[in-house]
mmCIF file of C-alpha atoms in Angstrom:
data_model
loop_
_atom_site.group_PDB
_atom_site.id
_atom_site.type_symbol
_atom_site.label_atom_id
_atom_site.label_comp_id
_atom_site.label_asym_id
_atom_site.label_seq_id
_atom_site.Cartn_x
_atom_site.Cartn_y
_atom_site.Cartn_z
ATOM 1 C CA MET A 16 38.618 33.465 -14.427
ATOM 2 C CA PRO A 17 35.386 33.684 -16.460
ATOM 3 C CA LYS A 18 35.157 36.094 -19.360
ATOM 4 C CA THR A 19 33.523 39.452 -18.537
ATOM 5 C CA LEU A 20 29.906 39.609 -19.637
ATOM 6 C CA ARG A 21 28.043 42.880 -20.138
ATOM 7 C CA VAL A 22 24.339 42.637 -19.232
ATOM 8 C CA ILE A 23 21.973 45.508 -19.907
ATOM 9 C CA SER A 24 18.729 45.330 -17.974
ATOM 10 C CA VAL A 25 15.777 47.193 -19.512
ATOM 11 C CA GLY A 26 12.816 48.113 -17.326
ATOM 12 C CA PRO A 27 11.431 50.729 -14.973
ATOM 13 C CA ALA A 28 13.738 52.875 -12.885
ATOM 14 C CA LEU A 29 14.796 51.162 -9.685
ATOM 15 C CA SER A 30 13.068 53.950 -7.739
ATOM 16 C CA VAL A 31 9.645 53.002 -9.162
ATOM 17 C CA GLN A 32 7.456 51.155 -6.657
ATOM 18 C CA GLY A 33 6.642 47.666 -7.913
ATOM 19 C CA GLY A 34 7.695 44.105 -8.446
ATOM 20 C CA ILE A 35 9.755 44.565 -11.610
ATOM 21 C CA SER A 36 11.982 47.184 -9.984
ATOM 22 C CA ARG A 37 12.469 44.921 -6.969
ATOM 23 C CA VAL A 38 13.415 41.961 -9.169
ATOM 24 C CA ILE A 39 15.918 44.066 -11.121
ATOM 25 C CA GLY A 40 17.413 45.347 -7.859
ATOM 26 C CA MET A 41 17.744 41.808 -6.487
ATOM 27 C CA ILE A 42 19.372 40.567 -9.685
ATOM 28 C CA LYS A 43 21.783 43.507 -9.614
ATOM 29 C CA GLY A 44 22.749 42.737 -6.036
ATOM 30 C CA HIS A 45 23.473 39.044 -6.582
ATOM 31 C CA LEU A 46 25.587 38.839 -9.726
ATOM 32 C CA PRO A 47 29.100 37.406 -9.820
ATOM 33 C CA ASP A 48 32.039 39.765 -10.328
ATOM 34 C CA HIS A 49 32.596 38.886 -14.001
ATOM 35 C CA ILE A 50 29.172 40.291 -14.973
ATOM 36 C CA ARG A 51 29.026 44.020 -15.666
ATOM 37 C CA PHE A 52 25.451 45.086 -15.013
ATOM 38 C CA TYR A 53 23.905 48.231 -16.487
ATOM 39 C CA HIS A 54 20.303 49.296 -16.101
ATOM 40 C CA VAL A 55 18.366 51.360 -18.644
ATOM 41 C CA ALA A 56 15.160 52.875 -17.268
ATOM 42 C CA THR A 57 12.301 53.082 -19.760
ATOM 43 C CA PHE A 58 10.133 55.073 -17.364
ATOM 44 C CA THR A 59 10.531 56.771 -14.012
ATOM 45 C CA ARG A 60 6.961 57.643 -13.005
ATOM 46 C CA TYR A 61 3.502 56.225 -13.665
ATOM 47 C CA THR A 62 1.124 58.067 -15.990
ATOM 48 C CA GLY A 63 -2.591 57.489 -15.815
ATOM 49 C CA SER A 64 -2.289 54.609 -13.363
ATOM 50 C CA GLY A 65 -5.305 54.419 -11.068
ATOM 51 C CA ASP A 66 -3.288 52.372 -8.581
ATOM 52 C CA ALA A 67 -0.434 54.849 -8.223
ATOM 53 C CA HIS A 68 -0.254 57.400 -5.447
ATOM 54 C CA SER A 69 -0.470 61.014 -6.677
ATOM 55 C CA SER A 70 3.160 61.599 -5.631
ATOM 56 C CA ASP A 71 4.229 58.799 -8.013
ATOM 57 C CA LEU A 72 2.410 60.200 -11.052
ATOM 58 C CA GLY A 73 4.397 61.834 -13.823
ATOM 59 C CA ASN A 74 3.840 63.845 -16.966
ATOM 60 C CA ARG A 75 3.222 61.825 -20.170
ATOM 61 C CA LEU A 76 5.497 64.049 -22.244
ATOM 62 C CA ALA A 77 8.326 63.724 -19.725
ATOM 63 C CA GLN A 78 7.920 59.945 -19.627
ATOM 64 C CA THR A 79 7.939 59.817 -23.435
ATOM 65 C CA LEU A 80 11.280 61.624 -23.354
ATOM 66 C CA VAL A 81 12.568 59.159 -20.726
ATOM 67 C CA PHE A 82 11.600 56.307 -23.071
ATOM 68 C CA CYS A 83 13.219 57.972 -26.111
ATOM 69 C CA HIS A 84 16.448 58.376 -24.130
ATOM 70 C CA ALA A 85 16.285 54.719 -23.045
ATOM 71 C CA TYR A 86 15.669 53.608 -26.640
ATOM 72 C CA ALA A 87 18.733 55.566 -27.782
ATOM 73 C CA GLN A 88 20.844 54.023 -24.988
ATOM 74 C CA VAL A 89 19.783 50.495 -25.940
ATOM 75 C CA LEU A 90 20.367 51.226 -29.633
ATOM 76 C CA ALA A 91 23.886 52.537 -28.929
ATOM 77 C CA ALA A 92 24.705 49.501 -26.791
ATOM 78 C CA ALA A 93 23.275 47.155 -29.431
ATOM 79 C CA ILE A 94 25.370 48.705 -32.186
ATOM 80 C CA TYR A 95 28.639 49.556 -30.459
ATOM 81 C CA GLN A 96 29.036 47.116 -27.584
ATOM 82 C CA ARG A 97 28.779 43.388 -27.233
ATOM 83 C CA SER A 98 26.004 42.993 -24.708
ATOM 84 C CA VAL A 99 23.257 40.662 -23.590
ATOM 85 C CA PHE A 100 19.940 42.377 -22.914
ATOM 86 C CA HIS A 101 17.479 41.392 -20.181
ATOM 87 C CA VAL A 102 14.152 43.054 -21.003
ATOM 88 C CA HIS A 103 11.395 43.125 -18.357
ATOM 89 C CA PHE A 104 7.785 43.636 -19.441
ATOM 90 C CA SER A 105 4.284 43.691 -18.046
ATOM 91 C CA ASN A 106 0.979 44.685 -19.635
ATOM 92 C CA GLY A 107 -0.274 48.019 -20.958
ATOM 93 C CA GLY A 108 2.364 50.666 -21.564
ATOM 94 C CA SER A 109 5.121 48.329 -20.432
ATOM 95 C CA ILE A 110 4.647 45.845 -23.283
ATOM 96 C CA LEU A 111 4.403 48.721 -25.736
ATOM 97 C CA ARG A 112 7.742 50.196 -24.598
ATOM 98 C CA LYS A 113 9.566 46.878 -24.251
ATOM 99 C CA GLY A 114 8.033 45.471 -27.434
ATOM 100 C CA LEU A 115 9.489 48.384 -29.414
ATOM 101 C CA ILE A 116 12.886 47.731 -27.873
ATOM 102 C CA CYS A 117 12.619 44.006 -28.634
ATOM 103 C CA ILE A 118 11.752 44.742 -32.275
ATOM 104 C CA MET A 119 14.969 46.764 -32.528
ATOM 105 C CA LEU A 120 17.017 44.064 -30.783
ATOM 106 C CA ARG A 121 15.604 41.357 -33.056
ATOM 107 C CA LEU A 122 16.248 43.389 -36.208
ATOM 108 C CA LEU A 123 19.842 44.011 -35.050
ATOM 109 C CA LYS A 124 20.278 40.301 -34.255
ATOM 110 C CA CYS A 125 21.188 40.957 -30.620
ATOM 111 C CA HIS A 126 21.200 38.441 -27.801
ATOM 112 C CA TYR A 127 18.288 39.125 -25.484
ATOM 113 C CA VAL A 128 16.075 37.511 -22.889
ATOM 114 C CA VAL A 129 12.615 38.739 -21.966
ATOM 115 C CA HIS A 130 11.202 38.439 -18.486
ATOM 116 C CA ALA A 131 7.394 38.441 -18.358
ATOM 117 C CA HIS A 132 5.853 40.014 -15.258
ATOM 118 C CA ALA A 133 2.309 40.449 -16.612
ATOM 119 C CA ALA A 134 -0.553 39.451 -14.335
ATOM 120 C CA ASP A 135 -3.268 39.519 -16.995
ATOM 121 C CA THR A 136 -3.656 37.633 -20.262
ATOM 122 C CA ASP A 137 -4.841 40.851 -21.941
ATOM 123 C CA LEU A 138 -1.408 42.398 -22.445
ATOM 124 C CA PHE A 139 -2.372 45.369 -24.596
ATOM 125 C CA HIS A 140 -4.398 48.552 -24.271
ATOM 126 C CA SER A 141 -7.731 48.067 -26.059
ATOM 127 C CA TRP A 142 -7.018 50.940 -28.477
ATOM 128 C CA LEU A 143 -3.851 49.328 -29.872
ATOM 129 C CA PRO A 144 -4.405 47.962 -33.423
ATOM 130 C CA GLN A 145 -3.933 44.230 -34.062
ATOM 131 C CA SER A 146 -1.121 44.864 -36.555
ATOM 132 C CA ILE A 147 0.896 46.718 -33.886
ATOM 133 C CA ARG A 148 0.166 43.978 -31.336
ATOM 134 C CA ARG A 149 1.489 41.331 -33.740
ATOM 135 C CA MET A 150 4.627 43.363 -34.413
ATOM 136 C CA LEU A 151 5.315 43.841 -30.682
ATOM 137 C CA LEU A 152 4.805 40.111 -30.044
ATOM 138 C CA TRP A 153 7.147 39.349 -32.954
ATOM 139 C CA GLY A 154 9.846 41.383 -31.209
ATOM 140 C CA ILE A 155 9.270 39.709 -27.868
ATOM 141 C CA GLY A 156 9.072 36.285 -29.510
ATOM 142 C CA GLY A 157 12.558 36.788 -30.984
ATOM 143 C CA ALA A 158 14.178 36.507 -27.577
ATOM 144 C CA GLU A 159 16.518 33.586 -27.036
ATOM 145 C CA ARG A 160 14.662 32.829 -23.807
ATOM 146 C CA LEU A 161 11.468 33.991 -22.147
ATOM 147 C CA ILE A 162 11.249 33.840 -18.365
ATOM 148 C CA ALA A 163 7.713 33.187 -17.135
ATOM 149 C CA LEU A 164 6.712 33.430 -13.485
ATOM 150 C CA THR A 165 4.603 30.244 -13.254
ATOM 151 C CA GLN A 166 3.702 27.142 -15.250
ATOM 152 C CA HIS A 167 0.416 28.825 -16.201
ATOM 153 C CA TRP A 168 2.315 31.730 -17.767
ATOM 154 C CA HIS A 169 4.840 29.350 -19.336
ATOM 155 C CA ASP A 170 1.976 27.598 -21.145
ATOM 156 C CA HIS A 171 0.285 30.903 -22.049
ATOM 157 C CA TYR A 172 3.401 32.417 -23.650
ATOM 158 C CA SER A 173 4.324 29.164 -25.342
ATOM 159 C CA ALA A 174 0.917 29.164 -27.057
ATOM 160 C CA SER A 175 0.520 32.887 -27.747
ATOM 161 C CA LEU A 176 4.070 33.409 -29.036
ATOM 162 C CA LYS A 177 4.305 29.941 -30.623
ATOM 163 C CA LEU A 178 7.552 29.261 -28.768
ATOM 164 C CA PRO A 179 8.892 25.786 -28.075
ATOM 165 C CA SER A 180 9.107 24.941 -24.371
ATOM 166 C CA SER A 181 12.895 24.822 -24.666
ATOM 167 C CA ARG A 182 12.962 28.625 -25.060
ATOM 168 C CA LEU A 183 10.832 29.263 -21.973
ATOM 169 C CA LEU A 184 12.086 29.217 -18.409
#
């Protein structure tokens, strides 16, 4: 029998409408028995999203607290438990949240994979300073593998993160 593997998925709550939540749910539902799957939600409701229905909108302070709780959960798992992390990111606030988590995982020398779901080459909010952008990309670029959705995105992340093709899927 294969050795038990603990996988911690990091992304939006499964109740959030959108593609990332659906992908996480599908992964969760199709894993073999030797994989112990845990999900850490970095946000539960959209804030300031023009595309979201008013019933899906949440308070920025509440969502900041959700993220802080998620960060603490990932930190505890990174320090106290042998785990592999699967971090899902998109653009805007998503890359900010997941980039901070990836910085921590890289500094702690954890095993992690990032899964890019971004649909725009401009990943960051315009107000975010270049130094912060570089730091977030450094964290994401430390992943053992980056999963890109298409060949176009494979090439984009290979160039922007200066990753060899062998680390991109």
